[in-house]
Amino acid sequence: MKPSGHIDKVMHIIGGEEVLKHRLRLKTTIMVVKQLALQESFFRGHDESDDSLNPGNVLAWIGFAAKLNDQINSVVLRNAPGNAKYTSPSIQKEILGIIANRVRCKIREEIGDSCFSILVDEAVDEAGREQMSIILRYVSSSGIVTERFFALKSVADTSAETLKQAICDVLSQYDLQIEKLRGQGYDGGSNMSGQFNGVKALFLRDCPYAYFVHCFAHILQLTLITSAKLQLDLFPCQKLNFKSYGMKDGTSYSKR
């Protein structure tokens, strides 16, 4: 056998080509997921089969990229091996998780050694799971007050101890020290803003400078809800004397 045709060299060449194909296939998926996340678009469709007319944004945009580039077309979707398409929901979530972690690391760099505040709210998703959102508020290096959505955390329940521990876990993961906490913003629920056993009180025990402010957006929400429940008898109002305002049947006219 000729040296150039030795089996190990042939396998090395074939292996190198396959690696390049896998990289291009994965890179295409990463770019599509990144762009959809930037545009806040949904990812999946109800029918993601090969014959579907609307397979979802991820598969649709990968197919669009394949139409524009023959090299991409040769390695994605139907031309990809069944066990390495890199388009499954788990792959999409993993890519999103990596992107989200890089964004949080960038936010952490912006904060540096400065103090910060937290804004926290919780809600129940369609699956009935409690989800807690965490927003960081801080002053950037250029002196601008900045708010960044930082994390969405699933919690087992909404007790003050559970929520406080979940917040601490997120902050400690990115080396954000509780001692530098200077503000807290929650809704008016007893588990959040309770005077003695709420999340507010638990953080004040660890950091007495973490002053609490009732979330103004929540105050506005409560105001609007209460206003909407009021049955105000606005109509019919007191009839206006249009003639006294130079009006006749709601239309203006000139006196001659």
PDB file of C-alpha atoms in Angstrom:
ATOM      1  CA  MET A   1       0.000   0.000   0.000  1.00  0.00           C
ATOM      2  CA  LYS A   2       1.265   3.475  -0.868  1.00  0.00           C
ATOM      3  CA  PRO A   3       2.102   5.729   2.087  1.00  0.00           C
ATOM      4  CA  SER A   4      -0.413   8.326   0.913  1.00  0.00           C
ATOM      5  CA  GLY A   5      -3.138   5.682   0.969  1.00  0.00           C
ATOM      6  CA  HIS A   6      -2.433   4.352   4.445  1.00  0.00           C
ATOM      7  CA  ILE A   7      -5.607   3.725   6.406  1.00  0.00           C
ATOM      8  CA  ASP A   8      -4.751   6.006   9.318  1.00  0.00           C
ATOM      9  CA  LYS A   9      -4.059   8.953   6.981  1.00  0.00           C
ATOM     10  CA  VAL A  10      -7.262   8.326   5.056  1.00  0.00           C
ATOM     11  CA  MET A  11      -9.243   8.240   8.306  1.00  0.00           C
ATOM     12  CA  HIS A  12      -7.516  11.418   9.443  1.00  0.00           C
ATOM     13  CA  ILE A  13      -8.548  13.217   6.224  1.00  0.00           C
ATOM     14  CA  ILE A  14     -12.127  11.939   6.422  1.00  0.00           C
ATOM     15  CA  GLY A  15     -12.278  12.794  10.116  1.00  0.00           C
ATOM     16  CA  GLY A  16     -11.066  16.321   9.426  1.00  0.00           C
ATOM     17  CA  GLU A  17     -13.736  16.833   6.780  1.00  0.00           C
ATOM     18  CA  GLU A  18     -16.453  15.588   9.119  1.00  0.00           C
ATOM     19  CA  VAL A  19     -15.276  17.936  11.864  1.00  0.00           C
ATOM     20  CA  LEU A  20     -15.554  20.897   9.487  1.00  0.00           C
ATOM     21  CA  LYS A  21     -19.075  19.827   8.480  1.00  0.00           C
ATOM     22  CA  HIS A  22     -20.130  19.502  12.127  1.00  0.00           C
ATOM     23  CA  ARG A  23     -18.682  22.926  12.927  1.00  0.00           C
ATOM     24  CA  LEU A  24     -20.500  24.590  10.018  1.00  0.00           C
ATOM     25  CA  ARG A  25     -23.751  22.849  10.957  1.00  0.00           C
ATOM     26  CA  LEU A  26     -23.473  23.896  14.594  1.00  0.00           C
ATOM     27  CA  LYS A  27     -22.364  27.428  13.700  1.00  0.00           C
ATOM     28  CA  THR A  28     -25.459  27.857  11.518  1.00  0.00           C
ATOM     29  CA  THR A  29     -27.730  26.812  14.371  1.00  0.00           C
ATOM     30  CA  ILE A  30     -25.908  29.084  16.825  1.00  0.00           C
ATOM     31  CA  MET A  31     -26.244  32.127  14.545  1.00  0.00           C
ATOM     32  CA  VAL A  32     -29.962  31.473  13.993  1.00  0.00           C
ATOM     33  CA  VAL A  33     -30.635  31.009  17.721  1.00  0.00           C
ATOM     34  CA  LYS A  34     -28.640  34.143  18.549  1.00  0.00           C
ATOM     35  CA  GLN A  35     -30.555  36.262  16.023  1.00  0.00           C
ATOM     36  CA  LEU A  36     -33.967  34.955  17.136  1.00  0.00           C
ATOM     37  CA  ALA A  37     -33.083  35.660  20.767  1.00  0.00           C
ATOM     38  CA  LEU A  38     -31.981  39.175  19.827  1.00  0.00           C
ATOM     39  CA  GLN A  39     -35.317  39.783  18.075  1.00  0.00           C
ATOM     40  CA  GLU A  40     -37.280  38.127  20.926  1.00  0.00           C
ATOM     41  CA  SER A  41     -38.929  35.732  18.452  1.00  0.00           C
ATOM     42  CA  PHE A  42     -40.345  32.312  19.226  1.00  0.00           C
ATOM     43  CA  PHE A  43     -38.278  29.281  18.272  1.00  0.00           C
ATOM     44  CA  ARG A  44     -40.423  26.210  17.776  1.00  0.00           C
ATOM     45  CA  GLY A  45     -43.416  25.289  15.657  1.00  0.00           C
ATOM     46  CA  HIS A  46     -46.319  22.923  16.214  1.00  0.00           C
ATOM     47  CA  ASP A  47     -45.183  20.646  13.391  1.00  0.00           C
ATOM     48  CA  GLU A  48     -41.432  20.358  12.843  1.00  0.00           C
ATOM     49  CA  SER A  49     -41.516  17.452  10.401  1.00  0.00           C
ATOM     50  CA  ASP A  50     -39.674  17.672   7.081  1.00  0.00           C
ATOM     51  CA  ASP A  51     -42.923  18.181   5.151  1.00  0.00           C
ATOM     52  CA  SER A  52     -44.283  20.901   7.451  1.00  0.00           C
ATOM     53  CA  LEU A  53     -45.182  24.229   5.856  1.00  0.00           C
ATOM     54  CA  ASN A  54     -44.400  26.074   9.097  1.00  0.00           C
ATOM     55  CA  PRO A  55     -41.801  24.160  11.134  1.00  0.00           C
ATOM     56  CA  GLY A  56     -40.942  27.074  13.417  1.00  0.00           C
ATOM     57  CA  ASN A  57     -38.446  29.915  13.164  1.00  0.00           C
ATOM     58  CA  VAL A  58     -35.283  27.939  13.913  1.00  0.00           C
ATOM     59  CA  LEU A  59     -35.785  25.360  11.162  1.00  0.00           C
ATOM     60  CA  ALA A  60     -37.223  27.956   8.794  1.00  0.00           C
ATOM     61  CA  TRP A  61     -34.223  30.274   9.122  1.00  0.00           C
ATOM     62  CA  ILE A  62     -31.759  27.404   8.829  1.00  0.00           C
ATOM     63  CA  GLY A  63     -33.553  26.433   5.628  1.00  0.00           C
ATOM     64  CA  PHE A  64     -33.357  30.036   4.435  1.00  0.00           C
ATOM     65  CA  ALA A  65     -29.602  30.114   5.074  1.00  0.00           C
ATOM     66  CA  ALA A  66     -29.273  26.846   3.160  1.00  0.00           C
ATOM     67  CA  LYS A  67     -30.947  28.410   0.123  1.00  0.00           C
ATOM     68  CA  LEU A  68     -28.418  31.239   0.129  1.00  0.00           C
ATOM     69  CA  ASN A  69     -25.310  29.109   0.636  1.00  0.00           C
ATOM     70  CA  ASP A  70     -24.650  25.781  -1.077  1.00  0.00           C
ATOM     71  CA  GLN A  71     -21.989  24.866   1.471  1.00  0.00           C
ATOM     72  CA  ILE A  72     -24.480  25.261   4.325  1.00  0.00           C
ATOM     73  CA  ASN A  73     -27.148  23.448   2.318  1.00  0.00           C
ATOM     74  CA  SER A  74     -24.886  20.414   1.998  1.00  0.00           C
ATOM     75  CA  VAL A  75     -24.628  19.888   5.781  1.00  0.00           C
ATOM     76  CA  VAL A  76     -27.943  20.964   7.369  1.00  0.00           C
ATOM     77  CA  LEU A  77     -31.486  19.621   7.758  1.00  0.00           C
ATOM     78  CA  ARG A  78     -32.123  16.724   5.355  1.00  0.00           C
ATOM     79  CA  ASN A  79     -28.435  16.546   4.417  1.00  0.00           C
ATOM     80  CA  ALA A  80     -27.365  16.195   8.059  1.00  0.00           C
ATOM     81  CA  PRO A  81     -26.988  12.852   9.821  1.00  0.00           C
ATOM     82  CA  GLY A  82     -29.957  11.921  11.989  1.00  0.00           C
ATOM     83  CA  ASN A  83     -27.916  11.909  15.191  1.00  0.00           C
ATOM     84  CA  ALA A  84     -26.152  15.243  14.605  1.00  0.00           C
ATOM     85  CA  LYS A  85     -28.601  17.767  13.173  1.00  0.00           C
ATOM     86  CA  TYR A  86     -28.050  20.196  16.085  1.00  0.00           C
ATOM     87  CA  THR A  87     -31.642  21.448  15.856  1.00  0.00           C
ATOM     88  CA  SER A  88     -33.363  19.579  18.694  1.00  0.00           C
ATOM     89  CA  PRO A  89     -35.078  21.541  21.499  1.00  0.00           C
ATOM     90  CA  SER A  90     -32.401  20.454  23.973  1.00  0.00           C
ATOM     91  CA  ILE A  91     -29.657  21.799  21.703  1.00  0.00           C
ATOM     92  CA  GLN A  92     -31.521  25.086  21.265  1.00  0.00           C
ATOM     93  CA  LYS A  93     -31.926  25.444  25.042  1.00  0.00           C
ATOM     94  CA  GLU A  94     -28.268  24.614  25.629  1.00  0.00           C
ATOM     95  CA  ILE A  95     -27.165  27.275  23.132  1.00  0.00           C
ATOM     96  CA  LEU A  96     -29.516  29.796  24.751  1.00  0.00           C
ATOM     97  CA  GLY A  97     -28.121  28.905  28.171  1.00  0.00           C
ATOM     98  CA  ILE A  98     -24.561  29.524  27.003  1.00  0.00           C
ATOM     99  CA  ILE A  99     -25.527  32.881  25.455  1.00  0.00           C
ATOM    100  CA  ALA A 100     -27.422  33.889  28.620  1.00  0.00           C
ATOM    101  CA  ASN A 101     -24.437  33.016  30.796  1.00  0.00           C
ATOM    102  CA  ARG A 102     -22.134  35.162  28.659  1.00  0.00           C
ATOM    103  CA  VAL A 103     -24.579  38.071  28.931  1.00  0.00           C
ATOM    104  CA  ARG A 104     -24.674  37.717  32.730  1.00  0.00           C
ATOM    105  CA  CYS A 105     -20.883  37.640  32.859  1.00  0.00           C
ATOM    106  CA  LYS A 106     -20.814  40.860  30.818  1.00  0.00           C
ATOM    107  CA  ILE A 107     -23.274  42.491  33.241  1.00  0.00           C
ATOM    108  CA  ARG A 108     -21.079  41.353  36.118  1.00  0.00           C
ATOM    109  CA  GLU A 109     -18.111  43.073  34.478  1.00  0.00           C
ATOM    110  CA  GLU A 110     -20.129  46.286  34.160  1.00  0.00           C
ATOM    111  CA  ILE A 111     -20.954  46.250  37.884  1.00  0.00           C
ATOM    112  CA  GLY A 112     -17.366  45.620  38.933  1.00  0.00           C
ATOM    113  CA  ASP A 113     -16.859  46.455  42.612  1.00  0.00           C
ATOM    114  CA  SER A 114     -19.780  48.892  42.731  1.00  0.00           C
ATOM    115  CA  CYS A 115     -22.852  48.555  44.909  1.00  0.00           C
ATOM    116  CA  PHE A 116     -26.130  47.445  43.375  1.00  0.00           C
ATOM    117  CA  SER A 117     -29.835  46.988  44.005  1.00  0.00           C
ATOM    118  CA  ILE A 118     -32.231  44.168  43.133  1.00  0.00           C
ATOM    119  CA  LEU A 119     -35.757  44.170  41.720  1.00  0.00           C
ATOM    120  CA  VAL A 120     -37.567  40.851  42.137  1.00  0.00           C
ATOM    121  CA  ASP A 121     -40.984  39.557  41.151  1.00  0.00           C
ATOM    122  CA  GLU A 122     -42.491  36.100  40.847  1.00  0.00           C
ATOM    123  CA  ALA A 123     -45.219  34.613  38.668  1.00  0.00           C
ATOM    124  CA  VAL A 124     -46.649  31.253  37.651  1.00  0.00           C
ATOM    125  CA  ASP A 125     -46.006  30.052  34.097  1.00  0.00           C
ATOM    126  CA  GLU A 126     -48.344  27.965  31.925  1.00  0.00           C
ATOM    127  CA  ALA A 127     -46.934  24.755  33.395  1.00  0.00           C
ATOM    128  CA  GLY A 128     -47.875  25.895  36.908  1.00  0.00           C
ATOM    129  CA  ARG A 129     -44.272  26.407  38.016  1.00  0.00           C
ATOM    130  CA  GLU A 130     -43.213  29.369  40.120  1.00  0.00           C
ATOM    131  CA  GLN A 131     -40.740  31.561  38.249  1.00  0.00           C
ATOM    132  CA  MET A 132     -38.789  34.369  39.886  1.00  0.00           C
ATOM    133  CA  SER A 133     -37.262  37.163  37.811  1.00  0.00           C
ATOM    134  CA  ILE A 134     -34.253  39.111  39.084  1.00  0.00           C
ATOM    135  CA  ILE A 135     -33.237  42.536  37.788  1.00  0.00           C
ATOM    136  CA  LEU A 136     -30.067  44.350  38.820  1.00  0.00           C
ATOM    137  CA  ARG A 137     -29.899  48.123  39.133  1.00  0.00           C
ATOM    138  CA  TYR A 138     -26.529  49.842  39.370  1.00  0.00           C
ATOM    139  CA  VAL A 139     -24.504  52.833  38.253  1.00  0.00           C
ATOM    140  CA  SER A 140     -22.276  52.093  35.284  1.00  0.00           C
ATOM    141  CA  SER A 141     -18.686  53.255  34.977  1.00  0.00           C
ATOM    142  CA  SER A 142     -19.919  56.196  32.871  1.00  0.00           C
ATOM    143  CA  GLY A 143     -22.217  57.337  35.693  1.00  0.00           C
ATOM    144  CA  ILE A 144     -25.488  56.172  34.122  1.00  0.00           C
ATOM    145  CA  VAL A 145     -28.117  54.410  36.256  1.00  0.00           C
ATOM    146  CA  THR A 146     -28.639  51.065  34.529  1.00  0.00           C
ATOM    147  CA  GLU A 147     -31.171  48.274  34.931  1.00  0.00           C
ATOM    148  CA  ARG A 148     -30.454  44.813  33.516  1.00  0.00           C
ATOM    149  CA  PHE A 149     -32.597  41.708  33.488  1.00  0.00           C
ATOM    150  CA  PHE A 150     -30.265  39.189  35.092  1.00  0.00           C
ATOM    151  CA  ALA A 151     -31.919  35.839  35.719  1.00  0.00           C
ATOM    152  CA  LEU A 152     -35.115  33.803  35.695  1.00  0.00           C
ATOM    153  CA  LYS A 153     -35.104  31.239  38.480  1.00  0.00           C
ATOM    154  CA  SER A 154     -37.550  28.402  39.157  1.00  0.00           C
ATOM    155  CA  VAL A 155     -38.473  28.081  42.820  1.00  0.00           C
ATOM    156  CA  ALA A 156     -40.240  25.323  44.723  1.00  0.00           C
ATOM    157  CA  ASP A 157     -42.512  27.737  46.587  1.00  0.00           C
ATOM    158  CA  THR A 158     -42.916  31.444  47.299  1.00  0.00           C
ATOM    159  CA  SER A 159     -42.010  31.469  50.978  1.00  0.00           C
ATOM    160  CA  ALA A 160     -39.645  34.238  52.045  1.00  0.00           C
ATOM    161  CA  GLU A 161     -36.880  31.809  53.011  1.00  0.00           C
ATOM    162  CA  THR A 162     -37.013  29.984  49.663  1.00  0.00           C
ATOM    163  CA  LEU A 163     -37.002  33.182  47.611  1.00  0.00           C
ATOM    164  CA  LYS A 164     -34.201  34.725  49.625  1.00  0.00           C
ATOM    165  CA  GLN A 165     -32.049  31.619  49.255  1.00  0.00           C
ATOM    166  CA  ALA A 166     -32.702  31.480  45.497  1.00  0.00           C
ATOM    167  CA  ILE A 167     -31.675  35.126  45.122  1.00  0.00           C
ATOM    168  CA  CYS A 168     -28.508  34.535  47.133  1.00  0.00           C
ATOM    169  CA  ASP A 169     -27.656  31.484  45.003  1.00  0.00           C
ATOM    170  CA  VAL A 170     -27.858  33.536  41.798  1.00  0.00           C
ATOM    171  CA  LEU A 171     -25.840  36.425  43.237  1.00  0.00           C
ATOM    172  CA  SER A 172     -23.149  34.203  44.733  1.00  0.00           C
ATOM    173  CA  GLN A 173     -22.785  32.309  41.452  1.00  0.00           C
ATOM    174  CA  TYR A 174     -21.508  35.531  39.885  1.00  0.00           C
ATOM    175  CA  ASP A 175     -19.631  36.769  42.954  1.00  0.00           C
ATOM    176  CA  LEU A 176     -22.101  39.533  43.772  1.00  0.00           C
ATOM    177  CA  GLN A 177     -21.717  40.077  47.497  1.00  0.00           C
ATOM    178  CA  ILE A 178     -24.745  40.709  49.704  1.00  0.00           C
ATOM    179  CA  GLU A 179     -22.705  43.286  51.627  1.00  0.00           C
ATOM    180  CA  LYS A 180     -22.809  45.526  48.534  1.00  0.00           C
ATOM    181  CA  LEU A 181     -26.595  45.374  48.280  1.00  0.00           C
ATOM    182  CA  ARG A 182     -28.013  48.878  48.657  1.00  0.00           C
ATOM    183  CA  GLY A 183     -31.627  48.553  47.574  1.00  0.00           C
ATOM    184  CA  GLN A 184     -34.553  46.140  47.288  1.00  0.00           C
ATOM    185  CA  GLY A 185     -37.672  46.508  45.171  1.00  0.00           C
ATOM    186  CA  TYR A 186     -40.600  44.083  45.463  1.00  0.00           C
ATOM    187  CA  ASP A 187     -44.380  44.044  45.360  1.00  0.00           C
ATOM    188  CA  GLY A 188     -46.469  44.486  48.477  1.00  0.00           C
ATOM    189  CA  GLY A 189     -46.946  40.793  49.281  1.00  0.00           C
ATOM    190  CA  SER A 190     -46.228  39.760  52.853  1.00  0.00           C
ATOM    191  CA  ASN A 191     -43.711  37.160  51.694  1.00  0.00           C
ATOM    192  CA  MET A 192     -41.716  39.883  49.913  1.00  0.00           C
ATOM    193  CA  SER A 193     -42.124  43.103  51.889  1.00  0.00           C
ATOM    194  CA  GLY A 194     -43.199  41.726  55.264  1.00  0.00           C
ATOM    195  CA  GLN A 195     -41.879  43.811  58.140  1.00  0.00           C
ATOM    196  CA  PHE A 196     -40.497  40.902  60.176  1.00  0.00           C
ATOM    197  CA  ASN A 197     -40.283  37.731  58.048  1.00  0.00           C
ATOM    198  CA  GLY A 198     -40.440  38.916  54.435  1.00  0.00           C
ATOM    199  CA  VAL A 199     -37.573  38.803  51.964  1.00  0.00           C
ATOM    200  CA  LYS A 200     -36.984  42.475  52.724  1.00  0.00           C
ATOM    201  CA  ALA A 201     -36.502  41.786  56.435  1.00  0.00           C
ATOM    202  CA  LEU A 202     -34.251  38.765  55.805  1.00  0.00           C
ATOM    203  CA  PHE A 203     -31.888  40.799  53.627  1.00  0.00           C
ATOM    204  CA  LEU A 204     -31.877  43.702  56.086  1.00  0.00           C
ATOM    205  CA  ARG A 205     -30.568  41.330  58.747  1.00  0.00           C
ATOM    206  CA  ASP A 206     -27.576  40.535  56.520  1.00  0.00           C
ATOM    207  CA  CYS A 207     -27.142  44.055  55.132  1.00  0.00           C
ATOM    208  CA  PRO A 208     -28.778  46.948  57.016  1.00  0.00           C
ATOM    209  CA  TYR A 209     -28.093  49.331  54.091  1.00  0.00           C
ATOM    210  CA  ALA A 210     -30.315  47.396  51.657  1.00  0.00           C
ATOM    211  CA  TYR A 211     -33.189  49.870  51.814  1.00  0.00           C
ATOM    212  CA  PHE A 212     -36.577  48.709  50.591  1.00  0.00           C
ATOM    213  CA  VAL A 213     -38.737  50.584  48.057  1.00  0.00           C
ATOM    214  CA  HIS A 214     -42.168  49.339  47.039  1.00  0.00           C
ATOM    215  CA  CYS A 215     -42.090  48.712  43.278  1.00  0.00           C
ATOM    216  CA  PHE A 216     -43.662  51.750  41.573  1.00  0.00           C
ATOM    217  CA  ALA A 217     -44.783  49.633  38.613  1.00  0.00           C
ATOM    218  CA  HIS A 218     -46.693  47.386  41.008  1.00  0.00           C
ATOM    219  CA  ILE A 219     -48.240  50.420  42.717  1.00  0.00           C
ATOM    220  CA  LEU A 220     -49.396  51.679  39.327  1.00  0.00           C
ATOM    221  CA  GLN A 221     -50.792  48.251  38.503  1.00  0.00           C
ATOM    222  CA  LEU A 222     -52.800  48.155  41.735  1.00  0.00           C
ATOM    223  CA  THR A 223     -54.077  51.662  41.044  1.00  0.00           C
ATOM    224  CA  LEU A 224     -55.227  50.741  37.536  1.00  0.00           C
ATOM    225  CA  ILE A 225     -56.896  47.527  38.742  1.00  0.00           C
ATOM    226  CA  THR A 226     -58.776  49.385  41.468  1.00  0.00           C
ATOM    227  CA  SER A 227     -59.784  52.133  39.059  1.00  0.00           C
ATOM    228  CA  ALA A 228     -61.048  49.603  36.519  1.00  0.00           C
ATOM    229  CA  LYS A 229     -63.265  47.982  39.164  1.00  0.00           C
ATOM    230  CA  LEU A 230     -64.957  51.258  40.018  1.00  0.00           C
ATOM    231  CA  GLN A 231     -68.289  51.744  38.247  1.00  0.00           C
ATOM    232  CA  LEU A 232     -68.321  55.429  37.532  1.00  0.00           C
ATOM    233  CA  ASP A 233     -71.493  56.846  36.051  1.00  0.00           C
ATOM    234  CA  LEU A 234     -69.797  58.994  33.453  1.00  0.00           C
ATOM    235  CA  PHE A 235     -72.517  58.727  30.804  1.00  0.00           C
ATOM    236  CA  PRO A 236     -74.962  60.214  30.402  1.00  0.00           C
ATOM    237  CA  CYS A 237     -73.300  63.377  31.707  1.00  0.00           C
ATOM    238  CA  GLN A 238     -74.941  66.640  32.298  1.00  0.00           C
ATOM    239  CA  LYS A 239     -76.187  67.970  29.013  1.00  0.00           C
ATOM    240  CA  LEU A 240     -74.281  70.919  27.693  1.00  0.00           C
ATOM    241  CA  ASN A 241     -75.965  74.010  26.375  1.00  0.00           C
ATOM    242  CA  PHE A 242     -74.211  74.031  23.027  1.00  0.00           C
ATOM    243  CA  LYS A 243     -75.804  77.329  22.045  1.00  0.00           C
ATOM    244  CA  SER A 244     -74.179  79.072  24.976  1.00  0.00           C
ATOM    245  CA  TYR A 245     -70.800  77.995  23.501  1.00  0.00           C
ATOM    246  CA  GLY A 246     -71.647  79.114  19.980  1.00  0.00           C
ATOM    247  CA  MET A 247     -72.531  75.524  19.009  1.00  0.00           C
ATOM    248  CA  LYS A 248     -75.629  74.086  17.392  1.00  0.00           C
ATOM    249  CA  ASP A 249     -76.159  70.305  17.656  1.00  0.00           C
ATOM    250  CA  GLY A 250     -72.467  69.852  18.415  1.00  0.00           C
ATOM    251  CA  THR A 251     -71.261  71.868  15.415  1.00  0.00           C
ATOM    252  CA  SER A 252     -70.046  75.437  15.360  1.00  0.00           C
ATOM    253  CA  TYR A 253     -71.926  78.159  13.600  1.00  0.00           C
ATOM    254  CA  SER A 254     -71.395  81.862  13.214  1.00  0.00           C
ATOM    255  CA  LYS A 255     -73.941  84.374  14.450  1.00  0.00           C
ATOM    256  CA  ARG A 256     -75.118  86.840  11.825  1.00  0.00           C
TER     257      ARG A 256
END
